[in-house]
Amino acid sequence: MNRRRWLTGALATAMASVVSACGEASWRLSEQARRMGEGLTRRAQRLLIPRDALAPTYSRAEISPDFRANGSIDPAASDYRALKADGFAGYRLVLDGLVERPLSLSLAELRTRPAQTQITKHDCVEGWTSIGEWTGVRLETLLDEAGLKPEARYIVFHCFDALDQREDGERYYESIDLIDARHPQTILAWDMNGETLPVPHGAPLRLRVERQLGYKHAKYIRRIEAVESFAHIGRGKGGYWEDRGYEWYAGI
Amino acid sequence: MTDAAADPPPEAVRPASASGAGRRADRPLPGGRTDTWRHPLTVRITHWINVVAVVVLLMSGLNILAAHPHLYWGLSSTFADPWLSTPTVPNWLLIPQGRNLAEARKWHFLFAWIFVANGLVYLIWALVSGRLRRRLAPSGRDLRGFWPAVREHARFHFPTDDRARTYNVIQKLTYLAMVLAVLPMMLITGLSMSPGFNAIGGVLLEIMGGRQSARTLHFISAGLIVGFIVVHVGLVIWTGFFNNMRAMITGWFTIQPPGSTAGPKLRRRPPADGAGS
């Protein structure tokens, strides 16, 4: 019933926006229609794609020799530079927020956790694809270790990089829901193609959330926070690019 | 579906046969012309919704392409060696105006829903009502007349008399290819670019030969649609713009007196006039 209302609502609003082609009012209408379209797309994907359906995986021979590094490729923030200068020996991943036992783990400690390796494709919102091999720990393992509180609904990734490379610039962040956080292919990767994760690809730790577009795969992760809502973070849309108009659920 | 609102007086209505739901009798016009019932309401509505949806999809699609105007074949992008790099597209061809990937994607997906819903309504209706079989499926005789029809088309020769009652074989094959192959191909290749859908449609992705092949096929199919639109609109104008538009708006199409054609009549001169040629 609710879904039918959504569909008719989206169609009605869309048609209304087409009929009145110009003017401020119709622009606002069409904006609403596009938002409804986005909601419809997200719901359809959640409905059609089983929680644990796996992203396709590839063979070693299919790995891209020219995997593109996009967005930040060498963060300028001083805290990041200091850690990098030291080979990330002083790095600690913080996992806190709505958890019973907040974690603070060095890379060496992270590497003692059970690791998994997967060769997957990375689909950029711009349209290109690169294939890479990723090794890391399942996010679910760390979430269970910390013990999510029942009110936790989203996992937020706070990153070191600011795209404008300014010290006080807006730092990158991303968020996913618990379905994707607990997905068997969602990992925090420290190795790429069998080697330590290089700086352009997010050293020392990046997210792989294989059923979504590239901008969801947060690089240079500083802190992971379990939250009930991300309305108070950044501009409230759940991520750096989401705050700039991109879809929060980036499955297409 | 019948069009009760536009029903002519009862005496003009032929008894509807089982396969001819919504069929109307001809209406004679002065000068030997005849109005014939061509497009039922469902065809007219889905046609115009499709026009809006496809135009928005093409224009927002060009904006999305502009974010990475290079195409590849295979699983992944070979950045140094694209199959095709497309030229910059002028702003007036983009939705929204000016490059804006985030907004273009929202337009694209909203109108993709409209395109798919509308297309399903049309296809299901065309199958169930038998219209696909009656009006679009070519007969054996149609197919045998394929080459003569090609020659007629090449001479820009299109009958507008009784022979225009049914679609010619080239029309039938083109429309069938559009509604059964090219337009569905847009949906299938589009979905195959979705990392979410890939998790359940992996087989489809393999048939395409990978996400970058799917993206390139999406672009090629869009190119075929543009080619279709150019020819289609061109022929709509050439074979009687007002008559064709009226048919797709009201449903009624005017048949000209016997022997009429659209196009140059120069070569129709009887041989007796052209002695020595």
Coordinates of C-alpha atoms in Angstrom, one line a residue:
Chain A
M1 CA 0.0 0.0 0.0
N2 CA 2.7 2.4 1.0
R3 CA 4.8 1.4 -2.0
R4 CA 1.9 2.0 -4.3
R5 CA 1.3 5.4 -2.8
W6 CA 5.0 6.2 -3.4
L7 CA 4.8 5.1 -7.0
T8 CA 1.7 7.1 -7.8
G9 CA 3.0 10.0 -5.9
A10 CA 6.3 10.0 -7.8
L11 CA 4.6 9.7 -11.1
A12 CA 2.1 12.4 -10.3
T13 CA 4.7 14.8 -9.2
A14 CA 6.9 14.0 -12.2
M15 CA 4.0 14.6 -14.6
A16 CA 3.1 17.9 -12.8
S17 CA 6.7 19.0 -13.2
V18 CA 6.7 18.2 -16.9
V19 CA 3.5 20.1 -17.6
S20 CA 4.5 23.3 -16.0
A21 CA 7.8 23.5 -17.6
C22 CA 9.3 26.7 -16.1
G23 CA 9.1 29.0 -13.2
E24 CA 10.3 28.9 -9.6
A25 CA 7.3 26.9 -8.4
S26 CA 7.7 24.1 -10.9
W27 CA 11.4 24.0 -10.2
R28 CA 10.6 23.3 -6.6
L29 CA 8.1 20.7 -7.6
S30 CA 10.5 18.9 -9.9
E31 CA 13.1 19.0 -7.2
Q32 CA 10.6 17.2 -4.9
A33 CA 9.9 14.7 -7.8
R34 CA 13.6 13.9 -8.1
R35 CA 13.9 13.4 -4.4
M36 CA 10.9 11.0 -4.6
G37 CA 12.6 9.2 -7.5
E38 CA 15.7 8.8 -5.4
G39 CA 13.6 7.3 -2.6
L40 CA 11.9 5.0 -5.0
T41 CA 15.2 3.8 -6.4
R42 CA 16.7 3.1 -2.9
R43 CA 13.6 1.2 -1.8
A44 CA 13.5 -0.8 -5.0
Q45 CA 17.1 -1.9 -4.5
R46 CA 16.6 -2.8 -0.9
L47 CA 13.5 -4.7 -1.9
L48 CA 15.0 -6.6 -4.9
I49 CA 18.6 -7.2 -3.7
P50 CA 18.9 -9.7 -0.8
R51 CA 20.9 -8.5 2.2
D52 CA 23.7 -10.9 1.7
A53 CA 23.8 -11.0 -2.1
L54 CA 27.4 -10.8 -3.1
A55 CA 29.0 -8.4 -5.5
P56 CA 30.8 -10.3 -8.4
T57 CA 34.4 -11.2 -7.9
Y58 CA 37.2 -11.5 -10.4
S59 CA 40.4 -13.4 -11.0
R60 CA 43.9 -12.1 -10.4
A61 CA 44.4 -11.9 -14.2
E62 CA 41.6 -9.4 -14.3
I63 CA 43.1 -6.9 -11.9
S64 CA 43.5 -3.4 -13.4
P65 CA 47.1 -2.4 -13.8
D66 CA 46.0 1.2 -13.9
F67 CA 43.5 1.3 -10.9
R68 CA 42.5 5.0 -10.8
A69 CA 43.0 7.0 -7.6
N70 CA 40.3 9.6 -7.4
G71 CA 39.3 12.3 -5.0
S72 CA 42.1 12.9 -2.4
I73 CA 45.3 11.2 -3.4
D74 CA 47.7 12.6 -0.8
P75 CA 46.0 14.4 2.2
A76 CA 47.7 17.6 3.3
A77 CA 46.3 17.7 6.9
S78 CA 49.1 17.9 9.4
D79 CA 47.8 15.1 11.6
Y80 CA 47.8 12.8 8.5
R81 CA 51.3 14.0 7.4
A82 CA 52.8 13.3 10.8
L83 CA 51.4 9.7 10.8
K84 CA 52.5 9.1 7.2
A85 CA 56.0 10.3 7.9
D86 CA 56.2 7.6 10.6
G87 CA 54.9 4.8 8.3
F88 CA 51.6 5.0 10.3
A89 CA 53.3 3.5 13.3
G90 CA 51.4 5.9 15.5
Y91 CA 48.0 5.4 13.8
R92 CA 45.1 4.2 15.9
L93 CA 41.7 3.4 14.5
V94 CA 39.0 4.6 16.9
L95 CA 35.6 2.9 16.9
D96 CA 33.2 4.7 19.2
G97 CA 29.8 6.3 19.4
L98 CA 26.9 4.0 20.3
V99 CA 29.0 1.0 21.3
E100 CA 29.4 -0.8 24.6
R101 CA 33.2 -1.0 24.4
P102 CA 34.9 1.7 22.3
L103 CA 38.0 0.4 20.5
S104 CA 41.3 2.0 19.7
L105 CA 43.5 -0.2 17.6
S106 CA 46.9 0.1 16.0
L107 CA 47.5 -1.3 12.6
A108 CA 49.5 -4.2 14.1
E109 CA 46.5 -4.9 16.4
L110 CA 44.1 -4.7 13.4
R111 CA 46.2 -7.2 11.5
T112 CA 45.8 -9.8 14.2
R113 CA 42.0 -9.9 13.4
P114 CA 40.8 -12.5 10.9
A115 CA 41.4 -11.1 7.5
Q116 CA 39.7 -11.8 4.1
T117 CA 40.8 -11.1 0.6
Q118 CA 38.5 -10.2 -2.3
I119 CA 39.0 -9.2 -5.9
T120 CA 36.2 -6.8 -6.9
K121 CA 35.4 -4.0 -9.2
H122 CA 35.3 -0.4 -8.2
D123 CA 32.6 1.5 -10.0
C124 CA 33.0 5.3 -10.0
V125 CA 29.9 7.5 -10.2
E126 CA 31.6 9.2 -13.2
G127 CA 31.3 5.9 -15.1
W128 CA 34.7 4.2 -15.1
T129 CA 35.6 0.9 -13.5
S130 CA 38.8 -0.5 -12.0
I131 CA 39.4 -4.0 -10.6
G132 CA 41.5 -4.5 -7.5
E133 CA 42.3 -7.1 -4.8
W134 CA 41.6 -6.0 -1.2
T135 CA 42.6 -7.5 2.1
G136 CA 41.2 -6.5 5.5
V137 CA 39.0 -7.3 8.4
R138 CA 35.2 -7.5 8.1
L139 CA 33.6 -4.4 9.6
E140 CA 31.1 -6.7 11.3
T141 CA 33.9 -8.3 13.3
L142 CA 35.0 -5.0 14.8
L143 CA 31.4 -3.9 15.4
D144 CA 30.7 -7.1 17.3
E145 CA 33.9 -6.7 19.2
A146 CA 32.8 -3.2 20.3
G147 CA 29.2 -4.3 20.8
L148 CA 26.7 -2.1 19.0
K149 CA 24.1 -0.6 21.2
P150 CA 20.5 -1.3 20.1
E151 CA 19.8 2.3 19.1
A152 CA 22.8 2.3 16.6
R153 CA 21.5 2.6 13.0
Y154 CA 24.3 3.9 10.9
I155 CA 28.1 3.6 10.8
V156 CA 29.9 6.8 10.1
F157 CA 33.5 6.9 8.7
H158 CA 35.5 10.1 9.6
C159 CA 38.5 10.6 7.4
F160 CA 41.7 12.5 7.4
D161 CA 41.4 14.1 4.0
A162 CA 39.9 17.5 3.0
L163 CA 39.3 17.7 -0.7
D164 CA 40.5 21.4 -0.7
Q165 CA 43.7 20.3 1.0
R166 CA 43.3 23.1 3.7
E167 CA 44.1 22.5 7.3
D168 CA 40.6 23.7 8.3
G169 CA 38.9 22.3 5.2
E170 CA 35.8 20.1 5.5
R171 CA 37.1 16.5 6.1
Y172 CA 35.7 13.7 4.0
Y173 CA 33.1 11.4 5.7
E174 CA 30.7 8.7 4.7
S175 CA 28.0 6.6 6.3
I176 CA 26.3 3.3 5.6
D177 CA 23.5 1.5 7.3
L178 CA 23.8 -1.8 9.3
I179 CA 22.7 -3.9 6.3
D180 CA 25.8 -2.8 4.4
A181 CA 28.0 -2.6 7.5
R182 CA 27.3 -6.3 8.2
H183 CA 27.5 -7.5 4.6
P184 CA 30.0 -10.3 4.2
Q185 CA 32.1 -8.3 1.7
T186 CA 32.2 -5.0 3.7
I187 CA 35.8 -4.8 5.0
L188 CA 38.3 -2.3 6.3
A189 CA 41.2 -2.9 3.9
W190 CA 44.9 -2.4 4.7
D191 CA 46.3 -4.2 1.6
M192 CA 45.7 -3.6 -2.1
N193 CA 46.8 -6.1 -4.7
G194 CA 48.9 -8.0 -2.2
E195 CA 50.8 -5.0 -0.9
T196 CA 50.4 -2.4 1.8
L197 CA 47.6 0.0 0.8
P198 CA 49.3 2.9 -1.0
V199 CA 48.6 6.5 0.0
P200 CA 46.7 7.4 -3.2
H201 CA 44.2 4.6 -2.4
G202 CA 43.6 5.5 1.2
A203 CA 46.4 4.4 3.5
P204 CA 46.5 3.2 6.1
L205 CA 42.8 2.0 6.1
R206 CA 39.9 2.3 3.7
L207 CA 36.4 1.0 3.5
R208 CA 35.2 -1.5 0.8
V209 CA 31.4 -1.5 0.5
E210 CA 31.2 -3.5 -2.7
R211 CA 27.6 -3.0 -3.8
Q212 CA 27.8 0.7 -3.9
L213 CA 29.6 3.4 -6.0
G214 CA 33.2 4.5 -5.4
Y215 CA 32.5 7.6 -3.3
K216 CA 31.0 5.4 -0.5
H217 CA 34.4 3.6 -0.1
A218 CA 35.8 6.1 2.4
K219 CA 39.6 6.4 2.3
Y220 CA 42.1 7.5 5.0
I221 CA 39.7 6.4 7.8
R222 CA 40.5 8.1 11.1
R223 CA 37.5 7.1 13.2
I224 CA 34.4 5.0 13.0
E225 CA 31.3 6.1 14.8
A226 CA 28.1 4.3 15.4
V227 CA 25.2 6.7 15.4
E228 CA 21.4 6.7 15.5
S229 CA 21.2 9.5 12.9
F230 CA 23.7 11.4 10.8
A231 CA 21.6 14.6 10.7
H232 CA 24.1 16.5 13.0
I233 CA 27.2 15.5 11.0
G234 CA 28.6 17.7 8.2
R235 CA 25.6 19.2 6.4
G236 CA 23.4 16.3 7.5
K237 CA 23.1 14.2 4.3
G238 CA 25.3 11.4 5.4
G239 CA 28.5 12.1 3.5
Y240 CA 30.8 14.6 1.8
W241 CA 29.4 14.1 -1.7
E242 CA 25.9 13.5 -0.4
D243 CA 26.1 17.0 1.1
R244 CA 26.8 18.1 -2.4
G245 CA 23.8 16.5 -4.0
Y246 CA 24.8 12.9 -4.6
E247 CA 22.6 10.0 -3.5
W248 CA 23.2 8.5 0.0
Y249 CA 22.3 5.1 -1.2
A250 CA 24.7 4.7 -4.2
G251 CA 23.7 1.3 -5.6
I252 CA 23.2 2.6 -9.1
Chain B
M1 CA -9.1 -0.4 -24.2
T2 CA -11.8 1.6 -26.0
D3 CA -12.0 5.3 -26.1
A4 CA -15.5 6.0 -24.9
A5 CA -14.9 9.7 -24.6
A6 CA -14.2 10.1 -28.3
D7 CA -16.8 7.7 -29.6
P8 CA -18.4 8.7 -32.9
P9 CA -22.1 8.3 -33.4
P10 CA -23.2 4.6 -32.9
E11 CA -24.1 4.1 -36.6
A12 CA -20.4 4.8 -37.5
V13 CA -19.1 2.0 -35.3
R14 CA -18.4 -1.4 -36.7
P15 CA -19.2 -4.3 -34.4
A16 CA -16.0 -4.8 -32.5
S17 CA -14.4 -8.1 -33.5
A18 CA -12.6 -10.2 -30.9
S19 CA -9.2 -9.0 -32.1
G20 CA -10.2 -5.5 -33.1
A21 CA -11.1 -3.9 -29.8
G22 CA -11.4 -0.2 -30.2
R23 CA -11.5 -0.4 -34.0
R24 CA -13.6 2.3 -35.7
A25 CA -15.2 2.5 -39.1
D26 CA -13.8 4.9 -41.7
R27 CA -15.3 8.4 -42.0
P28 CA -15.6 9.6 -45.7
L29 CA -14.2 13.1 -46.3
P30 CA -14.7 15.5 -49.3
G31 CA -12.4 15.1 -52.3
G32 CA -12.1 11.3 -52.1
R33 CA -10.2 11.4 -48.9
T34 CA -11.1 9.1 -45.9
D35 CA -10.5 9.4 -42.2
T36 CA -9.3 6.1 -40.8
W37 CA -8.9 5.2 -37.1
R38 CA -5.2 4.6 -36.5
H39 CA -4.0 5.1 -33.0
P40 CA -5.9 3.9 -29.9
L41 CA -5.8 6.0 -26.8
T42 CA -3.2 3.8 -25.1
V43 CA -0.8 4.2 -28.0
R44 CA -1.2 7.9 -28.1
I45 CA -0.7 8.4 -24.3
T46 CA 2.2 6.0 -24.0
H47 CA 3.8 7.5 -27.2
W48 CA 3.9 11.1 -25.8
I49 CA 5.0 10.0 -22.3
N50 CA 7.8 8.1 -24.0
V51 CA 8.8 11.2 -26.0
V52 CA 9.2 13.2 -22.8
A53 CA 11.0 10.4 -21.0
V54 CA 13.4 9.5 -23.8
V55 CA 14.3 13.2 -24.4
V56 CA 15.0 13.8 -20.7
L57 CA 16.9 10.5 -20.5
L58 CA 19.0 11.4 -23.6
M59 CA 19.8 14.9 -22.4
S60 CA 20.6 14.0 -18.8
G61 CA 22.5 10.9 -20.1
L62 CA 24.7 13.2 -22.1
N63 CA 25.4 15.2 -18.9
I64 CA 26.3 12.0 -17.1
L65 CA 28.6 10.9 -20.0
A66 CA 30.4 14.3 -19.7
A67 CA 31.7 13.3 -16.3
H68 CA 33.9 10.7 -18.0
P69 CA 33.6 11.0 -21.8
H70 CA 35.5 7.9 -22.6
L71 CA 34.1 4.5 -23.5
Y72 CA 35.8 1.1 -23.2
W73 CA 35.0 -2.6 -23.9
G74 CA 35.4 -5.3 -21.2
L75 CA 35.4 -5.6 -17.4
S76 CA 37.3 -2.4 -16.6
S77 CA 38.5 0.9 -18.0
T78 CA 41.8 0.9 -19.9
F79 CA 42.3 4.6 -19.3
A80 CA 45.3 5.0 -21.7
D81 CA 43.4 3.3 -24.5
P82 CA 39.7 4.1 -24.7
W83 CA 37.6 2.7 -27.5
L84 CA 36.0 6.0 -28.0
S85 CA 36.3 9.5 -26.5
T86 CA 33.3 11.6 -27.2
P87 CA 33.5 15.3 -28.0
T88 CA 32.3 18.0 -25.6
V89 CA 28.5 18.5 -25.9
P90 CA 27.1 22.0 -26.0
N91 CA 25.3 23.1 -22.8
W92 CA 21.8 23.5 -24.4
L93 CA 21.8 19.7 -25.0
L94 CA 22.3 18.9 -21.4
I95 CA 19.8 18.4 -18.5
P96 CA 20.4 20.3 -16.2
Q97 CA 22.0 23.1 -18.2
G98 CA 25.7 23.0 -17.6
R99 CA 27.6 20.0 -16.3
N100 CA 26.2 18.7 -13.1
L101 CA 26.6 15.0 -12.5
A102 CA 24.6 14.8 -9.2
E103 CA 21.5 16.6 -10.6
A104 CA 21.8 14.8 -14.0
R105 CA 21.7 11.5 -12.2
K106 CA 18.5 12.4 -10.3
W107 CA 16.8 13.5 -13.6
H108 CA 18.0 10.3 -15.3
F109 CA 16.8 7.9 -12.7
L110 CA 13.4 9.6 -12.2
F111 CA 12.7 9.5 -15.9
A112 CA 14.0 6.0 -16.1
W113 CA 11.2 5.0 -13.8
I114 CA 8.7 6.8 -16.0
F115 CA 10.2 5.3 -19.1
V116 CA 10.1 1.7 -17.7
A117 CA 6.6 2.0 -16.2
N118 CA 5.2 3.5 -19.4
G119 CA 7.0 1.0 -21.6
L120 CA 5.6 -1.9 -19.6
V121 CA 2.1 -0.5 -19.9
Y122 CA 2.5 -0.3 -23.7
L123 CA 4.1 -3.7 -24.1
I124 CA 1.6 -5.5 -22.0
W125 CA -1.3 -3.8 -23.7
A126 CA 0.1 -4.3 -27.2
L127 CA 0.6 -8.0 -26.5
V128 CA -2.8 -8.6 -24.8
S129 CA -4.8 -6.6 -27.2
G130 CA -3.1 -8.3 -30.2
R131 CA -2.0 -5.0 -31.6
L132 CA 1.7 -6.1 -31.7
R133 CA 0.7 -9.0 -33.9
R134 CA -1.9 -7.2 -36.0
R135 CA -0.1 -4.0 -36.8
L136 CA 3.6 -4.6 -36.2
A137 CA 4.4 -8.2 -36.9
P138 CA 5.3 -8.5 -40.6
S139 CA 3.6 -11.1 -42.7
G140 CA 5.4 -13.4 -45.1
R141 CA 4.2 -11.3 -48.0
D142 CA 5.5 -8.2 -46.2
L143 CA 9.0 -9.8 -45.8
R144 CA 9.1 -10.8 -49.5
G145 CA 8.4 -7.2 -50.4
F146 CA 11.3 -6.0 -48.3
W147 CA 13.7 -5.0 -51.1
P148 CA 11.1 -3.3 -53.3
A149 CA 10.1 -1.3 -50.1
V150 CA 13.8 -0.4 -49.6
R151 CA 13.9 0.9 -53.2
E152 CA 10.8 3.0 -52.7
H153 CA 12.2 4.4 -49.5
A154 CA 15.5 5.2 -51.2
R155 CA 13.5 7.3 -53.7
F156 CA 11.7 9.1 -50.8
H157 CA 8.5 7.7 -52.2
F158 CA 5.7 7.0 -49.7
P159 CA 2.2 6.2 -50.7
T160 CA -0.4 8.3 -48.8
D161 CA -3.4 6.6 -50.3
D162 CA -5.0 3.3 -49.2
R163 CA -1.6 1.7 -49.1
A164 CA -0.9 3.9 -46.0
R165 CA -3.5 2.2 -44.0
T166 CA -1.1 -0.4 -42.7
Y167 CA 2.6 0.1 -41.9
N168 CA 5.0 -0.9 -44.6
V169 CA 7.5 -3.7 -44.0
I170 CA 10.3 -1.3 -43.1
Q171 CA 8.1 0.6 -40.6
K172 CA 7.0 -2.7 -39.1
L173 CA 10.5 -4.0 -38.6
T174 CA 11.8 -0.7 -37.3
Y175 CA 9.1 -0.2 -34.8
L176 CA 9.4 -3.8 -33.6
A177 CA 13.2 -3.5 -33.3
M178 CA 12.7 -0.3 -31.2
V179 CA 10.0 -1.6 -28.8
L180 CA 11.4 -5.2 -28.5
A181 CA 15.2 -4.6 -28.7
V182 CA 16.6 -1.2 -28.5
L183 CA 14.5 0.4 -25.8
P184 CA 14.6 -2.7 -23.6
M185 CA 18.4 -2.8 -24.2
M186 CA 18.6 0.7 -22.6
L187 CA 17.1 -0.7 -19.4
I188 CA 19.2 -3.9 -19.4
T189 CA 22.5 -2.1 -20.1
G190 CA 21.6 0.6 -17.6
L191 CA 20.9 -1.8 -14.8
S192 CA 24.1 -3.7 -15.6
M193 CA 26.1 -0.5 -14.7
S194 CA 24.6 -0.6 -11.1
P195 CA 26.9 -2.2 -8.6
G196 CA 23.8 -3.0 -6.5
F197 CA 22.0 -4.7 -9.3
N198 CA 25.3 -6.6 -10.2
A199 CA 24.9 -8.5 -6.9
I200 CA 21.7 -10.2 -8.3
G201 CA 22.2 -9.7 -12.1
G202 CA 25.7 -11.0 -12.4
V203 CA 24.8 -13.3 -15.3
L204 CA 23.5 -10.3 -17.2
L205 CA 26.8 -8.5 -16.5
E206 CA 28.7 -11.5 -17.9
I207 CA 26.5 -11.7 -21.0
M208 CA 27.3 -8.0 -21.6
G209 CA 31.0 -8.7 -21.1
G210 CA 31.5 -6.5 -18.1
R211 CA 30.4 -3.2 -16.8
Q212 CA 32.4 -1.1 -19.2
S213 CA 30.9 -3.1 -22.2
A214 CA 27.5 -2.5 -20.7
R215 CA 28.2 1.2 -20.5
T216 CA 29.4 1.3 -24.1
L217 CA 26.3 -0.7 -25.2
H218 CA 24.2 1.8 -23.3
F219 CA 25.8 4.6 -25.3
I220 CA 25.4 2.7 -28.6
S221 CA 21.7 1.9 -28.0
A222 CA 21.2 5.6 -27.1
G223 CA 22.8 6.4 -30.5
L224 CA 20.4 4.1 -32.3
I225 CA 17.5 5.9 -30.5
V226 CA 18.8 9.2 -31.7
G227 CA 19.2 7.8 -35.2
F228 CA 15.6 6.5 -35.0
I229 CA 14.3 9.9 -33.8
V230 CA 16.0 11.8 -36.7
V231 CA 14.6 9.4 -39.3
H232 CA 11.2 9.1 -37.6
V233 CA 10.6 12.9 -37.2
G234 CA 12.0 13.5 -40.7
L235 CA 9.5 11.0 -42.2
V236 CA 6.6 12.4 -40.1
I237 CA 7.3 15.8 -41.7
W238 CA 7.9 14.4 -45.2
T239 CA 4.7 12.3 -45.3
G240 CA 2.4 15.0 -44.0
F241 CA 3.3 16.6 -40.7
F242 CA -0.2 17.8 -39.8
N243 CA -1.9 14.5 -40.7
N244 CA 0.6 12.5 -38.8
M245 CA 0.5 14.8 -35.7
R246 CA -3.3 14.8 -35.8
A247 CA -3.3 11.0 -35.9
M248 CA -1.0 10.7 -32.9
I249 CA -3.1 13.3 -31.0
T250 CA -6.7 12.4 -31.9
G251 CA -6.3 8.9 -33.3
W252 CA -7.7 9.8 -36.8
F253 CA -5.5 9.6 -39.9
T254 CA -6.5 10.9 -43.3
I255 CA -6.1 8.6 -46.4
Q256 CA -5.6 10.6 -49.6
P257 CA -7.3 9.7 -52.9
P258 CA -5.9 6.6 -54.8
G259 CA -2.5 7.1 -56.4
S260 CA -1.3 9.8 -54.0
T261 CA 2.2 9.6 -52.7
A262 CA 4.4 11.9 -50.6
G263 CA 7.6 12.9 -52.2
P264 CA 8.9 13.8 -55.7
K265 CA 6.5 12.8 -58.4
L266 CA 9.0 13.6 -61.2
R267 CA 9.8 10.0 -62.1
R268 CA 6.2 9.1 -62.3
R269 CA 5.9 10.6 -65.8
P270 CA 4.5 8.1 -68.3
P271 CA 7.3 7.0 -70.7
A272 CA 5.4 8.5 -73.7
D273 CA 6.3 12.0 -72.5
G274 CA 10.0 11.3 -72.2
A275 CA 10.8 10.1 -75.7
G276 CA 14.5 9.7 -76.2
S277 CA 15.4 9.4 -72.6

